Short mmCIF file of N, CA and C in Angstrom, two decimals:
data_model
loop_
_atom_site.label_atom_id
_atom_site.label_comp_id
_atom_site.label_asym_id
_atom_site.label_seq_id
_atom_site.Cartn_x
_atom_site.Cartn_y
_atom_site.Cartn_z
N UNK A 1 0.85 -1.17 0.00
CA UNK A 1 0.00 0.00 0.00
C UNK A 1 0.90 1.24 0.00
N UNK A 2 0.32 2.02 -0.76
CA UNK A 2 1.66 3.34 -1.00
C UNK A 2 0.26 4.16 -0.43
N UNK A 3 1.39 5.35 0.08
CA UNK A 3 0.55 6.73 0.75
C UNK A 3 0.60 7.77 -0.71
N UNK A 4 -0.04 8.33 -0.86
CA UNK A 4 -0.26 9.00 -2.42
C UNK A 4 0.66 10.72 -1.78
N UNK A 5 0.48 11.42 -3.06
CA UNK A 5 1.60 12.69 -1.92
C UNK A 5 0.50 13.48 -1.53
N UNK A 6 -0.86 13.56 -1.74
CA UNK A 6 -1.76 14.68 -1.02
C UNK A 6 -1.74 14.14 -0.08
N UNK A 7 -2.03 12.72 0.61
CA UNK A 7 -2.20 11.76 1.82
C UNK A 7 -0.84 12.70 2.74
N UNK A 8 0.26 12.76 2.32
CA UNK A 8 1.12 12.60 2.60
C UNK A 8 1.35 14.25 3.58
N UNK A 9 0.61 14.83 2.77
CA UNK A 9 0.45 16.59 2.71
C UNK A 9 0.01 16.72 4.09
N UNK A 10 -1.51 16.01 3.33
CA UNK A 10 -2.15 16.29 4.84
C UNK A 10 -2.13 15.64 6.19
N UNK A 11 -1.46 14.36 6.36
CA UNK A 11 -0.84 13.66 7.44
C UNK A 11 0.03 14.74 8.17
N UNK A 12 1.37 15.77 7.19
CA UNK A 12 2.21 16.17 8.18
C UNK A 12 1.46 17.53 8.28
N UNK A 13 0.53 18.03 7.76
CA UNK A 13 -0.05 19.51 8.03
C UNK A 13 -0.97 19.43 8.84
N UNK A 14 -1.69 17.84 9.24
CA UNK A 14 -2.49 17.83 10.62
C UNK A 14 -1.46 17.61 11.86
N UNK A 15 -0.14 17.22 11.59
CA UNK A 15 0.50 16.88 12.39
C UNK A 15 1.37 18.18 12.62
N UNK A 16 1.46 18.82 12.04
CA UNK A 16 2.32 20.09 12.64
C UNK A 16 1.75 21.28 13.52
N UNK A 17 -0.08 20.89 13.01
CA UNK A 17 -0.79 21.98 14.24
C UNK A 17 -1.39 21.14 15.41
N UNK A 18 -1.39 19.99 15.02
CA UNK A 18 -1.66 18.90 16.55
C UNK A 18 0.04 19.13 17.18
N UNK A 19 0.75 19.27 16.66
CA UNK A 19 2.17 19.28 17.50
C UNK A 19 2.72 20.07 17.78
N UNK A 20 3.06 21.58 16.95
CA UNK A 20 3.18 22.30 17.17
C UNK A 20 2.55 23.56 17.96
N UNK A 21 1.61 23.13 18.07
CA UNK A 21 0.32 24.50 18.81
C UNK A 21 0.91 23.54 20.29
N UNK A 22 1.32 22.82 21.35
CA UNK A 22 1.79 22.30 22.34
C UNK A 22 3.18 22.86 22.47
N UNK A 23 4.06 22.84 21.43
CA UNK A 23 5.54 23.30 21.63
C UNK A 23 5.32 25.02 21.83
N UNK A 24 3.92 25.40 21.13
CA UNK A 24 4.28 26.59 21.25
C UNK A 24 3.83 27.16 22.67
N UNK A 25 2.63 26.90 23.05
CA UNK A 25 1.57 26.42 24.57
C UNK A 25 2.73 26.75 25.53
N UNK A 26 3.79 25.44 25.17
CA UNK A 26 4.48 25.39 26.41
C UNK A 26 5.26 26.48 26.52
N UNK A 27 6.13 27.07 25.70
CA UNK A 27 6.86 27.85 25.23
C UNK A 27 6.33 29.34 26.17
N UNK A 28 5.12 29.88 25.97
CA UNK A 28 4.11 30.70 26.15
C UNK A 28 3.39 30.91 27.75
N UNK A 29 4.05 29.39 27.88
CA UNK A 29 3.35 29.11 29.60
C UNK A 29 4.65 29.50 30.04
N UNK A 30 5.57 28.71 30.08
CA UNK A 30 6.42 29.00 30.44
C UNK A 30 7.16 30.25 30.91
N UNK A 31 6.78 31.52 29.66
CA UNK A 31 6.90 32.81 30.43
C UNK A 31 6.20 33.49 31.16
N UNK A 32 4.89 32.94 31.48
CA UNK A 32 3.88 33.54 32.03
C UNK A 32 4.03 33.02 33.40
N UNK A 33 4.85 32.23 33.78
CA UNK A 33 4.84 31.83 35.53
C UNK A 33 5.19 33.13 36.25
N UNK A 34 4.25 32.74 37.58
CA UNK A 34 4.83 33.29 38.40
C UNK A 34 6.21 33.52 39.09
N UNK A 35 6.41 35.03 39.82
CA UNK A 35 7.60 34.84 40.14
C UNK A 35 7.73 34.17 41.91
N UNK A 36 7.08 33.54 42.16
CA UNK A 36 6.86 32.41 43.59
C UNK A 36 7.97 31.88 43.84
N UNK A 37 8.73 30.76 44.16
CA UNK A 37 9.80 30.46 44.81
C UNK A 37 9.26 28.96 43.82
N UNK A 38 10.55 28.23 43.53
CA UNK A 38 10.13 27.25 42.71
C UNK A 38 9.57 27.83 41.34
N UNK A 39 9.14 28.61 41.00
CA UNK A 39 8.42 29.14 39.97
C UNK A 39 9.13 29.35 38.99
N UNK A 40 10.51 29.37 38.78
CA UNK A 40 11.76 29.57 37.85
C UNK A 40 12.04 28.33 37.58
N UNK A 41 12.12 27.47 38.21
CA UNK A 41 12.69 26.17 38.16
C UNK A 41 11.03 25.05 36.73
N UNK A 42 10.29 25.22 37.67
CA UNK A 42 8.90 25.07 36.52
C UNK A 42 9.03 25.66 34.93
N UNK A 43 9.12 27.02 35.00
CA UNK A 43 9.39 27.77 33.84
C UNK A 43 10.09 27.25 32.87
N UNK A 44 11.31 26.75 33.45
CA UNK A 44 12.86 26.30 32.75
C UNK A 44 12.16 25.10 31.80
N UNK A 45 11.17 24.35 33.26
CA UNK A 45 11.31 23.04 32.86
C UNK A 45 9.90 23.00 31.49
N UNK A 46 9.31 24.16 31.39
CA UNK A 46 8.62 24.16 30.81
C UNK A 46 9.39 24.56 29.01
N UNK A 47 9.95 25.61 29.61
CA UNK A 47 10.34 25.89 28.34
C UNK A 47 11.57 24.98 27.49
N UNK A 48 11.93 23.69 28.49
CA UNK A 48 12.81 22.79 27.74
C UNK A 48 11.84 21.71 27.39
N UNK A 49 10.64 21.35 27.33
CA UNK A 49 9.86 20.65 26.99
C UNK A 49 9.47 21.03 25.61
N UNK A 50 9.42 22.96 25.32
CA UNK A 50 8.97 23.17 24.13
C UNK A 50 9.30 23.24 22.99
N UNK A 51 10.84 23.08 23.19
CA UNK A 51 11.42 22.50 21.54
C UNK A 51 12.02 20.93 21.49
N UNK A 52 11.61 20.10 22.81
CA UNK A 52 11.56 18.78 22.49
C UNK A 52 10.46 18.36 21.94
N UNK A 53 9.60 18.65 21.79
CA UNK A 53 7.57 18.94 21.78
C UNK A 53 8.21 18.87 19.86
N UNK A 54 8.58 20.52 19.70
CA UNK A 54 8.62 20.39 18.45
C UNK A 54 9.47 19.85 17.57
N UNK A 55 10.61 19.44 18.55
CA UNK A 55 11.66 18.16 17.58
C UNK A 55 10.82 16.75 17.00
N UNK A 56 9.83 16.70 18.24
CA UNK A 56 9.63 15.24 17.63
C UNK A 56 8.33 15.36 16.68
N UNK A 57 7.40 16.68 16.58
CA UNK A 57 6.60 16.89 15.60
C UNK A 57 7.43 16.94 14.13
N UNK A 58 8.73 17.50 14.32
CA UNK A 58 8.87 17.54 12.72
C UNK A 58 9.63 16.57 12.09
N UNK A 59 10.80 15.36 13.18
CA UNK A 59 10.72 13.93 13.31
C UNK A 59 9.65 13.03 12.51
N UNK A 60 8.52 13.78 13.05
CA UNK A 60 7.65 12.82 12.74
C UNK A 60 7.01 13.01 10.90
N UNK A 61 6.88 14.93 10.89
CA UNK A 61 6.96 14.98 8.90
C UNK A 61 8.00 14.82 8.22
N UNK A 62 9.29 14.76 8.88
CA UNK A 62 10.31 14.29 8.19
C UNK A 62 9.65 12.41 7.76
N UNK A 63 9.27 11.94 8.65
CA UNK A 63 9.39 10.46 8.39
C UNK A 63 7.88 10.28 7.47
N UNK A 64 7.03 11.01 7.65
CA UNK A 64 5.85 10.79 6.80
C UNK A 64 6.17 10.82 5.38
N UNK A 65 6.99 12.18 5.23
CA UNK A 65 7.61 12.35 3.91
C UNK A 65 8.62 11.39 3.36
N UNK A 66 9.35 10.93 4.03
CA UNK A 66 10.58 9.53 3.77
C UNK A 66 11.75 9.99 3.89
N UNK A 67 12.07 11.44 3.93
CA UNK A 67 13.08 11.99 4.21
C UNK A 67 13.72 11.67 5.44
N UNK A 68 15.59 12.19 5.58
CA UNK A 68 16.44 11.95 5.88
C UNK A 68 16.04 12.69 7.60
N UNK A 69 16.61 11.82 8.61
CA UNK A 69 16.26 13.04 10.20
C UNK A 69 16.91 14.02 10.64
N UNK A 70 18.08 13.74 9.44
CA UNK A 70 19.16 14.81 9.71
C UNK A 70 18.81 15.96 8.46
N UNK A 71 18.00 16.98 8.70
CA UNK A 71 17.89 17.75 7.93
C UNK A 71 17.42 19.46 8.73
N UNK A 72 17.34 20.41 7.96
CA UNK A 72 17.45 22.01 8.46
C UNK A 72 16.26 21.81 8.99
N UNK A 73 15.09 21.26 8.46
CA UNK A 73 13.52 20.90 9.19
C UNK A 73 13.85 21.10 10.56
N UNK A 74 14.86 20.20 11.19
CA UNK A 74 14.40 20.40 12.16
C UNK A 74 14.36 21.48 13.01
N UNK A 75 15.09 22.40 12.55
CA UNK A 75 15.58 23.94 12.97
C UNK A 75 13.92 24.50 13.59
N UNK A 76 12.81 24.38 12.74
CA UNK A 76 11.63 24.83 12.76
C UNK A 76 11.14 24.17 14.27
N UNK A 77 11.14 22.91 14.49
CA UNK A 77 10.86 22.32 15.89
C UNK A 77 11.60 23.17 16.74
N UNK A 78 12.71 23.39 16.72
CA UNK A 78 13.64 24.54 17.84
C UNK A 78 13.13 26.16 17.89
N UNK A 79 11.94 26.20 16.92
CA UNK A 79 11.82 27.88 16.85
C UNK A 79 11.10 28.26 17.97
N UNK A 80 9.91 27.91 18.91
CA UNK A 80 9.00 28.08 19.80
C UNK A 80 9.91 28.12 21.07
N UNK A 81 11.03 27.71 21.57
CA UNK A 81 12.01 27.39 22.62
C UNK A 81 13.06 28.89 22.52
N UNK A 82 13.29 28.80 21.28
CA UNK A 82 14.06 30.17 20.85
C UNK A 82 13.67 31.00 20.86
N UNK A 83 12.49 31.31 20.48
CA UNK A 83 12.03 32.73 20.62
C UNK A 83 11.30 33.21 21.97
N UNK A 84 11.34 32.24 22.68
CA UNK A 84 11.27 32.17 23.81
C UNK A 84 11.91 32.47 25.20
N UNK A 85 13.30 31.83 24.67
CA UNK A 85 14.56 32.11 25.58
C UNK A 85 14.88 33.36 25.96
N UNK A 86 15.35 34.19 24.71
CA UNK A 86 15.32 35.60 25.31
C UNK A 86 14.69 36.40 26.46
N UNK A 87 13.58 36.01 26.36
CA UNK A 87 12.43 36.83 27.62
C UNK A 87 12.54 36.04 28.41
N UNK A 88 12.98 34.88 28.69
CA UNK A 88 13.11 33.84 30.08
C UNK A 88 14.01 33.86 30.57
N UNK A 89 15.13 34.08 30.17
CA UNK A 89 16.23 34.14 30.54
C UNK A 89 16.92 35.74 30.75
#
């Protein structure tokens, strides 16, 4: 059974807003903590969740597509963590 390439389209374009809207969530929560005691430590841990979130969403259209895991794609999973960092840090 072969996946046809529209199949293919829309597998990783449902999969990048089921996956990515979480990397970004976290990303977003993450700066919004309080400043409480422990509350930095949460933050951190939030905002290192949000470009593992989106490594493995684009892992996953890399592999729908058949492509290689070592590719610039994945740069895009790291963007929600990055643009993030600045104001968290």
């Amino acid at each position: 059974m072969h996946i046809t390439k529209v199949q293919q389209w829309v597998a990783s374009a449902l999969l990048l807003v089921v996956g990515l809207t979480p990397a970004v969530a976290l990303a977003w929560v993450s700066l919004l903590t309080d400043a409480e005691e422990g509350a930095r430590d949460r933050a951190v841990g939030l905002w290192v969740m949000s470009p593992l979130w989106g490594l493995a969403t684009m892992i996953g259209v890399l592999l729908i597509h058949k492509h290689s895991l070592v590719s610039a794609w994945l740069l895009v999973g790291l963007l929600p963590g990055a643009v993030a960092a600045p104001f968290l840090f």
